[in-house]
XYZ file of C-alpha atoms in Angstrom:
194
model
C 18.297 22.296 -0.776
C 20.364 23.865 2.662
C 18.971 22.699 5.705
C 18.012 24.654 9.423
C 19.301 23.274 12.652
C 16.415 21.931 14.337
C 14.906 24.871 16.736
C 15.515 23.196 20.976
C 16.104 20.688 21.605
C 15.450 17.385 19.046
C 15.731 13.871 19.491
C 17.107 13.119 16.188
C 16.189 8.831 16.362
C 19.627 8.352 15.164
C 20.232 5.824 17.948
C 16.682 4.103 17.114
C 17.656 4.501 13.567
C 17.365 1.191 11.525
C 20.046 2.469 9.391
C 22.760 5.861 9.063
C 20.810 9.094 9.542
C 21.128 11.852 6.980
C 20.238 15.639 8.104
C 19.830 16.358 4.434
C 16.293 15.015 2.136
C 17.882 14.000 -1.063
C 16.501 15.930 -3.926
C 15.077 13.208 -5.555
C 12.567 12.270 -3.041
C 11.134 16.172 -3.160
C 11.148 16.520 -7.233
C 8.661 13.908 -6.412
C 6.415 16.745 -4.786
C 7.360 19.955 -5.632
C 10.185 21.617 -8.542
C 12.899 22.313 -5.706
C 13.941 25.819 -6.972
C 10.277 26.413 -4.932
C 11.590 24.485 -2.125
C 12.777 26.905 1.395
C 13.148 26.901 4.870
C 14.094 22.644 5.267
C 14.350 22.056 8.776
C 15.250 18.751 10.363
C 13.560 17.588 13.255
C 14.790 14.048 14.008
C 11.617 12.621 14.857
C 10.415 14.799 16.625
C 9.217 12.159 18.952
C 7.537 9.806 16.950
C 8.406 5.845 16.906
C 11.743 4.396 16.008
C 13.378 5.232 12.936
C 10.853 7.744 11.750
C 12.124 10.844 10.288
C 10.403 14.428 10.188
C 11.931 17.811 8.039
C 9.551 20.943 7.739
C 9.956 23.212 5.202
C 8.434 25.984 2.682
C 7.320 25.703 -0.949
C 5.906 29.107 -1.939
C 3.448 30.248 1.546
C 2.675 26.959 3.001
C 3.982 24.959 5.567
C 5.368 21.302 4.520
C 6.466 17.926 6.678
C 8.853 15.294 4.584
C 8.762 12.368 6.489
C 10.266 9.163 5.775
C 9.653 5.479 7.638
C 12.145 3.504 8.614
C 13.176 0.491 6.383
C 11.841 -2.495 8.690
C 7.801 -0.713 8.805
C 5.386 -0.212 7.467
C 4.750 -2.449 4.942
C 4.267 -0.964 1.391
C 1.105 -1.924 1.656
C 0.116 -1.189 5.626
C 1.391 2.191 4.749
C -1.434 2.321 1.803
C -3.570 1.120 3.884
C -2.348 3.609 6.672
C -2.731 6.788 4.202
C -6.460 5.388 2.287
C -7.533 5.946 6.602
C -6.370 9.343 7.023
C -8.255 10.056 3.978
C -10.937 8.374 4.569
C -11.086 10.651 7.654
C -10.598 13.421 6.345
C -12.816 13.389 3.575
C -15.716 13.407 6.623
C -14.526 16.544 8.306
C -11.519 15.431 10.643
C -9.349 18.139 9.776
C -6.063 17.730 12.344
C -5.079 14.299 10.586
C -1.805 13.854 8.165
C -3.149 13.349 4.330
C -0.412 12.820 2.600
C 0.493 15.001 -0.652
C -1.070 12.847 -3.612
C 2.110 12.027 -6.569
C 1.093 13.408 -10.601
C 0.815 8.472 -10.710
C -1.671 8.902 -7.302
C 0.103 7.531 -5.244
C 0.654 8.717 -1.570
C 4.338 7.569 -1.321
C 7.405 7.417 -3.192
C 10.171 4.884 -1.951
C 14.754 6.354 -2.476
C 16.915 3.875 -1.053
C 14.855 1.220 0.852
C 12.934 4.126 2.658
C 9.138 5.182 2.117
C 9.054 8.395 2.120
C 5.586 11.141 1.870
C 5.115 15.214 2.071
C 1.941 16.179 4.366
C 0.896 19.925 5.045
C 2.506 21.162 8.570
C -0.076 20.959 10.775
C -0.454 23.941 12.368
C 0.467 22.996 16.604
C 3.153 22.282 19.267
C 2.484 18.794 21.031
C 3.487 20.688 24.189
C 1.994 18.240 26.437
C 4.634 16.130 28.071
C 6.378 20.528 28.996
C 3.431 21.604 30.313
C 0.913 18.864 31.136
C -3.091 20.239 31.697
C -6.144 18.537 32.353
C -7.071 20.592 29.453
C -4.686 19.531 26.716
C -5.346 15.870 28.013
C -9.125 16.171 27.745
C -8.321 17.495 24.286
C -6.318 14.936 21.882
C -8.356 12.381 24.225
C -11.529 14.198 22.306
C -9.219 13.989 19.033
C -8.687 10.559 18.729
C -11.912 9.483 20.070
C -13.090 11.447 16.855
C -11.144 9.822 14.190
C -11.593 6.218 15.629
C -16.117 7.005 15.991
C -14.714 8.941 12.386
C -13.038 6.086 11.031
C -14.684 2.777 12.778
C -17.054 1.555 9.563
C -13.734 2.193 7.129
C -13.744 -1.915 5.026
C -10.284 -3.015 6.489
C -8.428 -5.827 7.690
C -6.518 -6.398 10.424
C -2.507 -5.392 9.609
C -1.249 -6.715 13.377
C 0.126 -4.391 16.149
C 2.709 -1.198 15.115
C 5.929 -1.988 14.637
C 7.386 0.567 17.252
C 5.094 -1.018 20.209
C 5.997 -4.484 19.218
C 9.435 -4.139 19.717
C 8.906 -1.772 23.510
C 7.487 -4.331 24.184
C 9.504 -7.450 23.382
C 12.323 -5.624 25.270
C 10.318 -5.104 28.468
C 9.831 -9.229 28.310
C 12.990 -10.243 27.938
C 13.909 -6.952 30.774
C 11.954 -10.150 32.879
C 13.016 -12.505 31.155
C 16.542 -12.265 30.987
C 18.605 -15.337 33.621
C 19.400 -12.595 35.116
C 15.501 -12.098 36.946
C 15.184 -15.808 37.254
C 18.581 -16.730 38.013
C 18.237 -13.987 41.454
C 14.973 -15.720 42.273
C 16.363 -19.244 41.933
C 19.819 -18.101 44.259
C 17.996 -16.385 47.069
C 18.872 -18.275 50.840
C 16.546 -19.316 52.791
C 17.639 -18.023 56.288
């Protein structure tokens, strides 16, 4: 399977991954979803603006566009990813058509494991994530309305508390460490007054 370079600048996530990054998805993963001979136009997208260590590829099968996602080895757990996928399916079944519902494997699972990573495939969703390039009130309003619709639709999904997103925890921890590091404390305690 040949891999085309991404168009334009891409944050490839190499510095944020917990393992070395390969720009070529493993054939063993792709063949779980489609016959390899039908897969065309594989494009490496890096982390595509996603969370740390997550990697994406876009590819075509016949006339359809697909997205392959490789999760970092550290998170989510098998149980958490299965739960996330059930929530996405639940929302889609109730009319939310803008969520990336993973394609099922022959055995009904929605992801596979390869080389310590969890992998999933979902239909490629149309549109551009261009808010930061061209911000507008209309784009922000549409994003917030979509987020509200998703949450309102899935709020009665029977769930258990799984905790905050690991990427947010990591970011918060790094920020907290910067503000509470000895360097910051030492400055305040060594300040002299005249």
